[in-house]
mmCIF file of C-alpha atoms and ligand atoms in Angstrom:
data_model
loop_
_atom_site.group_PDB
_atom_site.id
_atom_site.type_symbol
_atom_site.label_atom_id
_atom_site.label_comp_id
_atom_site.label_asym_id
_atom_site.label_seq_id
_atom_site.Cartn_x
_atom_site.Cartn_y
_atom_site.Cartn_z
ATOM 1 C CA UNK A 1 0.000 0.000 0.000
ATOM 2 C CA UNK A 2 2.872 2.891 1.066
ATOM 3 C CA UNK A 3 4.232 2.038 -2.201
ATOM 4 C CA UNK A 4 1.076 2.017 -4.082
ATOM 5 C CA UNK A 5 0.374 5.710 -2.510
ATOM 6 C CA UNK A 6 3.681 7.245 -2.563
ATOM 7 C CA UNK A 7 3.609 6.483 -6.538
ATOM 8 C CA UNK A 8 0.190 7.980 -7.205
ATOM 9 C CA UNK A 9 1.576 11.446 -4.839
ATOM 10 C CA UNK A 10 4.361 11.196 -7.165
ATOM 11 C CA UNK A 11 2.583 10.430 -10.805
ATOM 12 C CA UNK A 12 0.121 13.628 -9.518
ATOM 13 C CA UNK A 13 2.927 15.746 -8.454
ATOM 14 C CA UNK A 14 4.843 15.046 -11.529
ATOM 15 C CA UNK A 15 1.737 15.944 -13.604
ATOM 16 C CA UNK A 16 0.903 19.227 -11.962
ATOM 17 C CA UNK A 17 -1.412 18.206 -9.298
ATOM 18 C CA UNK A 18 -1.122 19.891 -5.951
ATOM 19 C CA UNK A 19 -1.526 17.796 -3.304
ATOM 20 C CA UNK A 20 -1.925 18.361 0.194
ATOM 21 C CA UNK A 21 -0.745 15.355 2.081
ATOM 22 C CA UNK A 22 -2.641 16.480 5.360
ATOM 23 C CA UNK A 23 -5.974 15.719 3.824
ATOM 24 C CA UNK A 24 -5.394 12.390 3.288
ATOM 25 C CA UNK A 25 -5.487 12.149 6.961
ATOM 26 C CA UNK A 26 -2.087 11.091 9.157
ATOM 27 C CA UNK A 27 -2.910 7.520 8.185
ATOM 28 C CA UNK A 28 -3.969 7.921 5.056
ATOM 29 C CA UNK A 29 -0.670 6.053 3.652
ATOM 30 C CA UNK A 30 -2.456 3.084 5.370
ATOM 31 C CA UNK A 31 0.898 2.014 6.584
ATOM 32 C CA UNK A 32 1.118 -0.832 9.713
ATOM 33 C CA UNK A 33 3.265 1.405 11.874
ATOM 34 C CA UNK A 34 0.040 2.887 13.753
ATOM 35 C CA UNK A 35 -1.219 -1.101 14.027
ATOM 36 C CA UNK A 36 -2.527 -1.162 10.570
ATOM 37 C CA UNK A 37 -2.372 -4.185 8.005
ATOM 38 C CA UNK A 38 -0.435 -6.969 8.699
ATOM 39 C CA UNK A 39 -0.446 -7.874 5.101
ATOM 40 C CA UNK A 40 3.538 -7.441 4.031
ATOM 41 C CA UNK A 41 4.455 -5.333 0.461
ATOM 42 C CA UNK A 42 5.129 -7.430 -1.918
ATOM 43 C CA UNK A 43 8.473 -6.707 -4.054
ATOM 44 C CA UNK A 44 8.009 -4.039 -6.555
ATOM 45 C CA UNK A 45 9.058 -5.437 -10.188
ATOM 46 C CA UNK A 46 12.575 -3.889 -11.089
ATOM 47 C CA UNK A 47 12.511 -3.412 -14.952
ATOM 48 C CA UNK A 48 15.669 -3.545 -16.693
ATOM 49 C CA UNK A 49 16.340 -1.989 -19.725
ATOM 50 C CA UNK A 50 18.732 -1.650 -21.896
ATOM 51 C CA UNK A 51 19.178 1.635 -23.880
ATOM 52 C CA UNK A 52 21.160 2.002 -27.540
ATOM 53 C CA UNK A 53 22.585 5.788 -28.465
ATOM 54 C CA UNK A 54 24.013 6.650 -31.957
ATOM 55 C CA UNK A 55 26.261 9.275 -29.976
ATOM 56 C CA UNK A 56 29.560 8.062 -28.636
ATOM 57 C CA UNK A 57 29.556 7.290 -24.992
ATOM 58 C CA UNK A 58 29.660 10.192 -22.674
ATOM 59 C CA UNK A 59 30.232 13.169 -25.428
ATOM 60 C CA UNK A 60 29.274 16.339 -24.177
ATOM 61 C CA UNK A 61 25.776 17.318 -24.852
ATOM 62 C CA UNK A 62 24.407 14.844 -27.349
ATOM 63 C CA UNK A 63 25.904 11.289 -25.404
ATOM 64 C CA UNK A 64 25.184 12.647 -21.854
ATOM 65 C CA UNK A 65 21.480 13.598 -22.727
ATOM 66 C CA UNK A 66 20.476 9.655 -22.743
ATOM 67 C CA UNK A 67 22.701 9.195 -19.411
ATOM 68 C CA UNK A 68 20.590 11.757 -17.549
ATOM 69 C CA UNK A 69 17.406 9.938 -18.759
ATOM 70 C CA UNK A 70 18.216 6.762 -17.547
ATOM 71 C CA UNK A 71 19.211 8.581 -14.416
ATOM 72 C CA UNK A 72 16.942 10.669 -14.094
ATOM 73 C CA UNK A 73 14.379 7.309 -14.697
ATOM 74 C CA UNK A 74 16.527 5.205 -12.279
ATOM 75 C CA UNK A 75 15.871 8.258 -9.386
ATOM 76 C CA UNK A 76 11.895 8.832 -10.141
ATOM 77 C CA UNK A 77 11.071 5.467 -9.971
ATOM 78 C CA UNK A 78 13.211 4.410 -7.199
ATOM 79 C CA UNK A 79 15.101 2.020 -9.417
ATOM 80 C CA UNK A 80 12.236 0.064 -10.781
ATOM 81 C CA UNK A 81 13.196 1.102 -13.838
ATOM 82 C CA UNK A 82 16.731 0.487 -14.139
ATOM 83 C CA UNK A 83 18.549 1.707 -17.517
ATOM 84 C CA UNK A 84 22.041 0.764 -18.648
ATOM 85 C CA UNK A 85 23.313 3.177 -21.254
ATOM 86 C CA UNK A 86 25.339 1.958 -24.485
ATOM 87 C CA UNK A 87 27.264 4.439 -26.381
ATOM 88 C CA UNK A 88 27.222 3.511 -30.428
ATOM 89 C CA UNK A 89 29.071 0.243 -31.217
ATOM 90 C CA UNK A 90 28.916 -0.835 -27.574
ATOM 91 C CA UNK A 91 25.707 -3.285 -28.514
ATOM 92 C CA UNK A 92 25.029 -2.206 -32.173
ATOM 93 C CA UNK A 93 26.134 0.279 -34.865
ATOM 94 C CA UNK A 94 24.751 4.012 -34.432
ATOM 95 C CA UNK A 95 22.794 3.186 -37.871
ATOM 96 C CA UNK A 96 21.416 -0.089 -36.093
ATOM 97 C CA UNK A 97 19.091 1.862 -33.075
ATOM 98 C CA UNK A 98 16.513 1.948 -34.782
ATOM 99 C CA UNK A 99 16.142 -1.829 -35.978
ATOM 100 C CA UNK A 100 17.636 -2.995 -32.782
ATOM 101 C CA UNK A 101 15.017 -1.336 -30.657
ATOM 102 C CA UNK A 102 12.100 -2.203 -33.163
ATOM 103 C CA UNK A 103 13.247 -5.669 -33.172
ATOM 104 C CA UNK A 104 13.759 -6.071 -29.290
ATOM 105 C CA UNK A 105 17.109 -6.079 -28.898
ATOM 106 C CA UNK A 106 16.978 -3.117 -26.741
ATOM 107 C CA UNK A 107 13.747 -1.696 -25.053
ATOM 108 C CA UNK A 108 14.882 1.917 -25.722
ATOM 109 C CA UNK A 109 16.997 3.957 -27.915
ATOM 110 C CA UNK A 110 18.110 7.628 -28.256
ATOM 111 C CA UNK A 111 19.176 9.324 -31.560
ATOM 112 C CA UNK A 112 18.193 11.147 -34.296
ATOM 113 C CA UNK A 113 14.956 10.676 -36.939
ATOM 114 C CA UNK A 114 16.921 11.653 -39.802
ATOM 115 C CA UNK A 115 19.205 8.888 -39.495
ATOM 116 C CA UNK A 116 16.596 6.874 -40.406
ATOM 117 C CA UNK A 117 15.985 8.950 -43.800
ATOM 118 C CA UNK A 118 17.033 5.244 -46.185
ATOM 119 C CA UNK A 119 14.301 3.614 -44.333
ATOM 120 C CA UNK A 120 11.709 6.555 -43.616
ATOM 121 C CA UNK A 121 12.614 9.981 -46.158
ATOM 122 C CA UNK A 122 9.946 11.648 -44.283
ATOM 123 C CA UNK A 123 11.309 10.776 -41.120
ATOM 124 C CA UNK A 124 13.698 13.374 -41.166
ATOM 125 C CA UNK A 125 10.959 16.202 -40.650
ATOM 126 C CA UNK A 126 10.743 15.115 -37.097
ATOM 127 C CA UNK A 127 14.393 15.509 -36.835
ATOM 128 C CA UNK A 128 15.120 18.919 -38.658
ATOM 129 C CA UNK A 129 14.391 20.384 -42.172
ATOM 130 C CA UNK A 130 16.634 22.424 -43.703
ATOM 131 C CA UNK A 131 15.392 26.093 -43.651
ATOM 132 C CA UNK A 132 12.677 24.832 -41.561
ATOM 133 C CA UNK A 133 11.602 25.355 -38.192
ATOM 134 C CA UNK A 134 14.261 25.981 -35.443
ATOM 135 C CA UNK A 135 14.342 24.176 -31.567
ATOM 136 C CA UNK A 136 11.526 26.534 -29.637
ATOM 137 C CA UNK A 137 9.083 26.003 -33.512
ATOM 138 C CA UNK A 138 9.526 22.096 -33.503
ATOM 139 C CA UNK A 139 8.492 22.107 -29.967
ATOM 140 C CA UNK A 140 5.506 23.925 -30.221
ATOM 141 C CA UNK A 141 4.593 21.691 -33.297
ATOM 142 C CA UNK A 142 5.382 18.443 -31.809
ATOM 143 C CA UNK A 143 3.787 19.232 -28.715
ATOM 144 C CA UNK A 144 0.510 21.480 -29.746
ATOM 145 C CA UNK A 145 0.660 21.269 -33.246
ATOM 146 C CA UNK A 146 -0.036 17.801 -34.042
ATOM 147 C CA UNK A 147 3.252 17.011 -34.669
ATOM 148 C CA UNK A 148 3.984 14.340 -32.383
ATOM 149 C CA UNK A 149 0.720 12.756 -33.107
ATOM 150 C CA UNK A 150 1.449 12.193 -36.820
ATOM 151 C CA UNK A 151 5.703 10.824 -35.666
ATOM 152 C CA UNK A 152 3.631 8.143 -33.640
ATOM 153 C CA UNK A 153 1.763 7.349 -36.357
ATOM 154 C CA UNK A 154 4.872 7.383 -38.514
ATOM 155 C CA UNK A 155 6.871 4.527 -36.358
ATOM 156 C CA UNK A 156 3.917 2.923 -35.083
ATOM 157 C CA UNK A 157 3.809 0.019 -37.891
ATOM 158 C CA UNK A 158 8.070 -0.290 -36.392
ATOM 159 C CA UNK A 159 6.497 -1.000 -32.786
ATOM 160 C CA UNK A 160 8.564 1.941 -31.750
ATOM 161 C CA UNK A 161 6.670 5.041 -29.814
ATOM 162 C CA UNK A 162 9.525 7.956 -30.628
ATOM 163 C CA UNK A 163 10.041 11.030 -27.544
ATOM 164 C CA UNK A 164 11.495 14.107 -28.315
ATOM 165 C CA UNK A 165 14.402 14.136 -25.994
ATOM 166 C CA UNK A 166 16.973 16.627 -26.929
ATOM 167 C CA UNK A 167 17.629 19.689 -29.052
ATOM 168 C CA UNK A 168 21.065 21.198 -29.585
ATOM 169 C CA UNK A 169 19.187 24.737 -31.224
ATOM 170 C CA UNK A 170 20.736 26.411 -34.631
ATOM 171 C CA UNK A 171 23.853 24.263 -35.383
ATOM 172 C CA UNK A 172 27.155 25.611 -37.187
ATOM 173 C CA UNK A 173 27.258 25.643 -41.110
ATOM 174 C CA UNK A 174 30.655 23.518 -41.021
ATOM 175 C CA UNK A 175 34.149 23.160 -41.055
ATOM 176 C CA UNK A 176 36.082 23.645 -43.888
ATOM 177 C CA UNK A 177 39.579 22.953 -45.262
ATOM 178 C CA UNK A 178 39.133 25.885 -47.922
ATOM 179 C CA UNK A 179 37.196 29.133 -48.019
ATOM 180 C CA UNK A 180 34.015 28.751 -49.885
ATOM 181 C CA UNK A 181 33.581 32.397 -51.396
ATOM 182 C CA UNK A 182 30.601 31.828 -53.779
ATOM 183 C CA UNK A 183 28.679 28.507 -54.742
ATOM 184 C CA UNK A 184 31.540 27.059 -57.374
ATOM 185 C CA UNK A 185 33.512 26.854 -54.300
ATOM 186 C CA UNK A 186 31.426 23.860 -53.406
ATOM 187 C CA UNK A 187 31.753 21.525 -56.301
ATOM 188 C CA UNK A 188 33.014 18.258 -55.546
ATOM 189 C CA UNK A 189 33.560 18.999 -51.882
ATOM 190 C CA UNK A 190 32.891 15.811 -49.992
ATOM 191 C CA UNK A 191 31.519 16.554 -46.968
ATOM 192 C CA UNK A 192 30.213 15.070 -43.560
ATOM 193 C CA UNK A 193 26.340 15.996 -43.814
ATOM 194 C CA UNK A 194 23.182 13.875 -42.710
ATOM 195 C CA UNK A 195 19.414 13.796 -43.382
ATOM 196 C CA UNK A 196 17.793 15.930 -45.646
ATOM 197 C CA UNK A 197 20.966 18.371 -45.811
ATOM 198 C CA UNK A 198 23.223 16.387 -47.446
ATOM 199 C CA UNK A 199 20.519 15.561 -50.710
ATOM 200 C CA UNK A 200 20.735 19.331 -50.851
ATOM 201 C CA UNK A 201 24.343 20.057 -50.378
ATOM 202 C CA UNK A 202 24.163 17.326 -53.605
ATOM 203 C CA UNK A 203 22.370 19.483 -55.578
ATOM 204 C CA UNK A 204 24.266 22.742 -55.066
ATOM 205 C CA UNK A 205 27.349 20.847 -56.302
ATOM 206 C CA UNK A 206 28.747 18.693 -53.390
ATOM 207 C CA UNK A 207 29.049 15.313 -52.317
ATOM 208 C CA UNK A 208 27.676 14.472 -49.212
ATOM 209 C CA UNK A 209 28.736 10.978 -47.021
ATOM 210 C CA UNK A 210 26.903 9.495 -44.071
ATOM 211 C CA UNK A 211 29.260 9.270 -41.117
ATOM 212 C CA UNK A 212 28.391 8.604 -37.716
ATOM 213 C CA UNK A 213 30.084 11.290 -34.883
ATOM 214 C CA UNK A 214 32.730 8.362 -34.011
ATOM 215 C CA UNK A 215 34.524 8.504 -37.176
ATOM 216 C CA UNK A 216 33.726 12.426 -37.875
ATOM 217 C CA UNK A 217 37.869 13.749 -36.806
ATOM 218 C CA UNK A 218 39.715 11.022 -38.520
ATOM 219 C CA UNK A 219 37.514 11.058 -42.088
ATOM 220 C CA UNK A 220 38.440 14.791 -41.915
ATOM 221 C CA UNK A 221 41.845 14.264 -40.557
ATOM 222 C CA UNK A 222 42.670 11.522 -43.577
ATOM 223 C CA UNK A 223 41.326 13.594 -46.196
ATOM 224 C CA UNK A 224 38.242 11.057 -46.528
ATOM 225 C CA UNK A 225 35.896 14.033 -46.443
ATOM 226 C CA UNK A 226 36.966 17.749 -47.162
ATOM 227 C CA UNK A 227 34.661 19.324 -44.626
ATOM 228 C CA UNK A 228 32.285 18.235 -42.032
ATOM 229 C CA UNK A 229 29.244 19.503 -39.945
ATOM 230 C CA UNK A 230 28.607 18.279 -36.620
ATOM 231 C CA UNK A 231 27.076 20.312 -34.049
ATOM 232 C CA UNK A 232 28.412 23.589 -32.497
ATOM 233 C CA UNK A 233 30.883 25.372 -30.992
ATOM 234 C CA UNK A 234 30.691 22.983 -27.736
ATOM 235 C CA UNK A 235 30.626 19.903 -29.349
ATOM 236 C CA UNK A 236 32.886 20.939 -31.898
ATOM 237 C CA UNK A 237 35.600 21.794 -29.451
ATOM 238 C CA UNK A 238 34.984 18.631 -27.873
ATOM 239 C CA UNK A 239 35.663 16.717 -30.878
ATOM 240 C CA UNK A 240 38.664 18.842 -31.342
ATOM 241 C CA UNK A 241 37.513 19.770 -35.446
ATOM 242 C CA UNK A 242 39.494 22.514 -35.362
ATOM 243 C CA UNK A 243 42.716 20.671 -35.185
ATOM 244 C CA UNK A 244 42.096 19.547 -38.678
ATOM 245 C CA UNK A 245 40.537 22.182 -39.911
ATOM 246 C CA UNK A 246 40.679 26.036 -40.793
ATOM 247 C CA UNK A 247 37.393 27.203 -41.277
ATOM 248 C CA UNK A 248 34.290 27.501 -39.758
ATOM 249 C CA UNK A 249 31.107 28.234 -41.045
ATOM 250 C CA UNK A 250 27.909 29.904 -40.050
ATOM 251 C CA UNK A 251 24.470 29.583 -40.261
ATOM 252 C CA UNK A 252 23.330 26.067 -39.764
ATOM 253 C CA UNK A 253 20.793 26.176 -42.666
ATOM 254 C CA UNK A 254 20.837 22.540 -42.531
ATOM 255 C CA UNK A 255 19.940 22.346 -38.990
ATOM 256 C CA UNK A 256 18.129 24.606 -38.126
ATOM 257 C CA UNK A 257 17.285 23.540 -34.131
ATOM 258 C CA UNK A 258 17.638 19.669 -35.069
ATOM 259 C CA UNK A 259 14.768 17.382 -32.241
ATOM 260 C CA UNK A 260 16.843 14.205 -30.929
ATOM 261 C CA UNK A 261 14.106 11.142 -29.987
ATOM 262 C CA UNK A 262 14.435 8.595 -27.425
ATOM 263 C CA UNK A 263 12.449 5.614 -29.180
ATOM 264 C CA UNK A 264 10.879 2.699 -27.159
ATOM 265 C CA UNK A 265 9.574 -0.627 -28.108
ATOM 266 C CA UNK A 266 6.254 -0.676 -28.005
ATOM 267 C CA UNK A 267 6.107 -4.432 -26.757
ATOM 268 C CA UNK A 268 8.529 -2.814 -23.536
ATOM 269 C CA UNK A 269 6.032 -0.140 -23.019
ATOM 270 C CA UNK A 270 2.842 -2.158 -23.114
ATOM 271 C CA UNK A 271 4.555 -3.962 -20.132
ATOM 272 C CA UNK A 272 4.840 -1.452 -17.655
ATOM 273 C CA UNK A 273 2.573 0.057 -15.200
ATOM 274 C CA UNK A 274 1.104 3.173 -15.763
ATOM 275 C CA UNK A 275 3.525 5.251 -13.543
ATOM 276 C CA UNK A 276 6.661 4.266 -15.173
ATOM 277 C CA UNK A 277 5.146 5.755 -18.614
ATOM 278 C CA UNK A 278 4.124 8.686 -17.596
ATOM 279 C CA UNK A 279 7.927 8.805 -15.841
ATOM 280 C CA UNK A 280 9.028 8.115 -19.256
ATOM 281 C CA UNK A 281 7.029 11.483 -20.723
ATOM 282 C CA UNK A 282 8.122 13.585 -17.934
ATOM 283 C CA UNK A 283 11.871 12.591 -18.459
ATOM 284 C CA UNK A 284 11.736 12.935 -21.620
ATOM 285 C CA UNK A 285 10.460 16.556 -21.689
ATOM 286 C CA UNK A 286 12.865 17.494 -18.754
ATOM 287 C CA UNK A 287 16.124 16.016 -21.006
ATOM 288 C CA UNK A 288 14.819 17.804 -24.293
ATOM 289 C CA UNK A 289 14.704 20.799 -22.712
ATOM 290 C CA UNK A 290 18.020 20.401 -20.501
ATOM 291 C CA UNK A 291 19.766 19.885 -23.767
ATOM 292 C CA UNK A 292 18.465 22.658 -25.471
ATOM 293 C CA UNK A 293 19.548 24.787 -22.015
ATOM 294 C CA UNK A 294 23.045 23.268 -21.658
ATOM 295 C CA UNK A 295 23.938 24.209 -25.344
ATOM 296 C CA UNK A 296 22.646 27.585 -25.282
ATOM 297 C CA UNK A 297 25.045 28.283 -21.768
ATOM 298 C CA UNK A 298 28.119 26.585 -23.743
ATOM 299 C CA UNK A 299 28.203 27.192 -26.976
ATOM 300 C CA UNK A 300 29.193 30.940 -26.428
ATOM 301 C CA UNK A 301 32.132 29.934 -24.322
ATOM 302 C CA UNK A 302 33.116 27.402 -26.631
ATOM 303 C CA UNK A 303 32.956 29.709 -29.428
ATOM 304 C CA UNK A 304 35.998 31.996 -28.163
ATOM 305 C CA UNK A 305 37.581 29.097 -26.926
ATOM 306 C CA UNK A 306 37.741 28.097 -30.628
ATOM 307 C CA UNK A 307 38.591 31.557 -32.006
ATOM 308 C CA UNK A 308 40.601 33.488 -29.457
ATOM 309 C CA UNK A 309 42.523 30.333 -28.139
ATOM 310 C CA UNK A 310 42.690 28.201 -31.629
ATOM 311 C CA UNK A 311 42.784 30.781 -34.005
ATOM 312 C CA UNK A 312 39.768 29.496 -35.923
ATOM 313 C CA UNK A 313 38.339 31.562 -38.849
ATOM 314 C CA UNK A 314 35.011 32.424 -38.348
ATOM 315 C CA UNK A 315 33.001 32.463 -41.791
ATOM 316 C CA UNK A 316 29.484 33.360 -43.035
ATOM 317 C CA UNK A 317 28.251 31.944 -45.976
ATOM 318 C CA UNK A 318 27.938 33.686 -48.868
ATOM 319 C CA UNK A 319 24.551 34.624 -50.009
ATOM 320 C CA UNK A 320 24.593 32.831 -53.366
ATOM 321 C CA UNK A 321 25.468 29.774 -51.408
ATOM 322 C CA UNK A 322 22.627 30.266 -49.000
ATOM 323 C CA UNK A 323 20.303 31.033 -51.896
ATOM 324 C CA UNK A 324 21.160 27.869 -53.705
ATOM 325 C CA UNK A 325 21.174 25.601 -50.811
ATOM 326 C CA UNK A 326 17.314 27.443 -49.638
ATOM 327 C CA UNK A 327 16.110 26.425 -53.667
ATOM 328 C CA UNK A 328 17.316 23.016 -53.211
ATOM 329 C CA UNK A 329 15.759 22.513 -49.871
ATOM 330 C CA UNK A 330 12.559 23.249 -50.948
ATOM 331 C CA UNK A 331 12.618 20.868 -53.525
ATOM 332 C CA UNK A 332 14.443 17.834 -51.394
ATOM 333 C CA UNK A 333 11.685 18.677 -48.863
ATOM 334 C CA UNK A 334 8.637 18.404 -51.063
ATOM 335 C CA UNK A 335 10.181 15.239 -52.810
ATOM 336 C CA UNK A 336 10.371 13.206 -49.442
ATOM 337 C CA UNK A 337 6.932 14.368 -48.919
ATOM 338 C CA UNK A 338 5.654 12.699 -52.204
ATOM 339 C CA UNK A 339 6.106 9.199 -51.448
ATOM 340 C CA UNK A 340 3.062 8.705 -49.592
ATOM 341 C CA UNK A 341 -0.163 9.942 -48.143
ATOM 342 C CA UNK A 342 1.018 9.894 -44.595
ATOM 343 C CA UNK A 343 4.406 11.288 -45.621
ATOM 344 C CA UNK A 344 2.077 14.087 -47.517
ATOM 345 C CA UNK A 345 0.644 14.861 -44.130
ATOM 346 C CA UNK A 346 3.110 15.135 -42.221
ATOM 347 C CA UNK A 347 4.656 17.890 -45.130
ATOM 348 C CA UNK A 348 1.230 19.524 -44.689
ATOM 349 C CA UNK A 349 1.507 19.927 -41.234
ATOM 350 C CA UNK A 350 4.820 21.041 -41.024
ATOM 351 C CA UNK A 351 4.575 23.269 -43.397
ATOM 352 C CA UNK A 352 1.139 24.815 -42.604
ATOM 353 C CA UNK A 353 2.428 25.387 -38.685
ATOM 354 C CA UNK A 354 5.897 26.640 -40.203
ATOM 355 C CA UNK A 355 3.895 29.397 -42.386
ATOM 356 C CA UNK A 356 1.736 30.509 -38.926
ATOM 357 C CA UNK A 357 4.841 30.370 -36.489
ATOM 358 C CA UNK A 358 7.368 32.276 -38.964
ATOM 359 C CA UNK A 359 4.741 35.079 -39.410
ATOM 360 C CA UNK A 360 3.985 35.720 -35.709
ATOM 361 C CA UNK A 361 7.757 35.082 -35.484
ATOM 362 C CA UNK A 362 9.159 37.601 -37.677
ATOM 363 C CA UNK A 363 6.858 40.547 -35.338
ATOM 364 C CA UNK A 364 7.855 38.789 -32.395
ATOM 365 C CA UNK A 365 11.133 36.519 -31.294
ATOM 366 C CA UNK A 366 12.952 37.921 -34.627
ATOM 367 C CA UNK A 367 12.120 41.329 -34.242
ATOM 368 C CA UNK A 368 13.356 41.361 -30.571
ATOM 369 C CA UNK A 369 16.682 39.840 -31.517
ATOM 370 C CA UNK A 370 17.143 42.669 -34.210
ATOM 371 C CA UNK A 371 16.092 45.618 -31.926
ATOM 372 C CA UNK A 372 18.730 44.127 -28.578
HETATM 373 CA CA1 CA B 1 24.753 18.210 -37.236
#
């Protein structure tokens, strides 16, 4: 019974609900210490999982958001639900989380949609779109807009039910072994790009490759690529990409405020009680916001670290390059949309909540930024 109670104060608290313990009466636990049942607790199930990352283990930002999770999990439930954390390659390949966790081979997995882009093209919209909507948009979408209705529907026939858990907001255009002063500049440069980004960087002249993070510095150290994106200033200095590299670019027009998922098989979910899923929502929510928080307090000291320490060259795109790359987009985008009616639906929606935010936007959060 005390654990029975003490996990509905919890699910309520966690949910909003005030509660006042004193009107459930001093008793009201129903515990035996006042002489009340002599019927003893029986042991609470301990589930445990076993959750898949495409990140490396422990990297700043991206690899630590799935550690706090399962922490995070481990604490709220009082170790019922018990998560050990692989880093990618510890149990499968980053590529593999998805299958894995559809198939069973792990109950949960954190990543990114767009990795899944060979399987799913439309998957990628739940990830980022290039010249799309940015971290704060995608949440309001996914959350209010129907957007994380039509992503359940999207994996559901996977037995996967995706999270968002983790944003790293507007990434960094790129690093780059030679200055790109106008869109010529770009033929033939093979670069480190994922999701819908790299189909566009293809049509503006490059040649995109699928990496995962792990093998990011020595592609780009080797000469395998000639640039690479990854994430930001603070990752990026973690990684050390400015040791074999010169320059770096800005904006991220590929990704624009990129939603990481935590993924869960469905057949995992269905088996636990009530509380635990709902601690699974809640954590979720608190890690793709603490990401999102964490980058936005780094990234700016990670940025002179990189240029006042390292001597970095700070770059903006040119415009031309920025106007090619925002005609491609559109197209790549509409393409990955035309495979399918649900595919077409999720476009819609995207695009028909992208229209509405970007107006109110451009009076509000945009205009702000331009008056500071
Ligand atoms: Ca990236």
């Amino acid at each position: 019974m005390k654990g029975i109670f003490k996990r509905v104060v919890m699910l309520m608290a966690m949910t909003g609900f005030i509660v006042s313990l004193s009107a459930c009466g001093p008793n009201g636990s129903g515990t035996s210490e006042n002489g009340g049942s002599a019927v003893p607790a029986a042991p609470e199930k301990v589930y445990r999982w076993k959750l898949i990352t495409t990140w490396p283990k422990n990297l700043p930002g991206l690899g630590t958001g799935p550690e706090r999770l399962a922490e995070k999990l481990r604490v709220m439930s009082r170790g019922r639900l018990d998560i050990k954390v692989y880093g990618a390659g510890e149990l499968v390949g980053p590529f593999e989380v998805f299958d894995a966790v559809s198939q069973g081979t792990a109950e949960m997995g954190h990543g990114a949609a767009y990795y899944w882009r060979g399987k799913i093209p439309i998957a990628a919209m739940f990830s980022t779109v290039p010249f799309g909507m940015n971290a704060q948009e995608m949440n309001g979408w996914l959350a209010y807009g129907g957007g994380m209705e039509l992503w359940r529907e999207l994996y559901e026939p996977f037995g996967l039910i995706p999270f968002a858990a983790g944003n790293t907001g507007v990434q960094m255009a790129g690093w780059f072994n030679k200055e790109i002063n106008s869109l010529s500049d770009l033929e033939g440069v093979k670069m480190r790009i994922p999701g819908l980004g790299g189909e566009v960087l293809k049509r503006a002249g490059g040649i995109p490759v699928a990496l995962p993070g792990s093998e990011v510095f020595t592609s780009l150290q080797t000469g395998v690529i000639d640039a690479t994106e990854w994430v930001g200033p603070y990752n990026d200095l973690a990684f050390a990409l400015h040791t074999v590299a010169k320059y770096y670019y800005y904006p991220g027009w590929h990704e624009p405020g990129p939603t990481l998922e935590a993924i869960v098989n469905k057949n995992a979910w269905e088996s636990l009680p009530e509380d635990l899923q709902v601690m699974i929502e809640v954590a979720s929510r608190s890690v793709n916001d603490d990401m999102l928080s964490e980058f936005t307090a780094r990234n700016n000291a990670a940025l002179r670290t990189l240029v006042d320490e390292h001597g970095v060259e700070l770059r903006r795109l040119p415009d031309d390059v920025i106007a090619a790359l925002k005609t491609a987009s559109l197209e790549v985008v509409a393409e990955a949309a035309s495979t399918d009616e649900l595919s077409q639906r999720i476009y819609d929606s995207y695009m028909a909540f992208l229209a509405d935010v970007r107006a109110y936007h451009e009076i509000s959060e945009q205009e702000y930024v331009n008056i500071r």
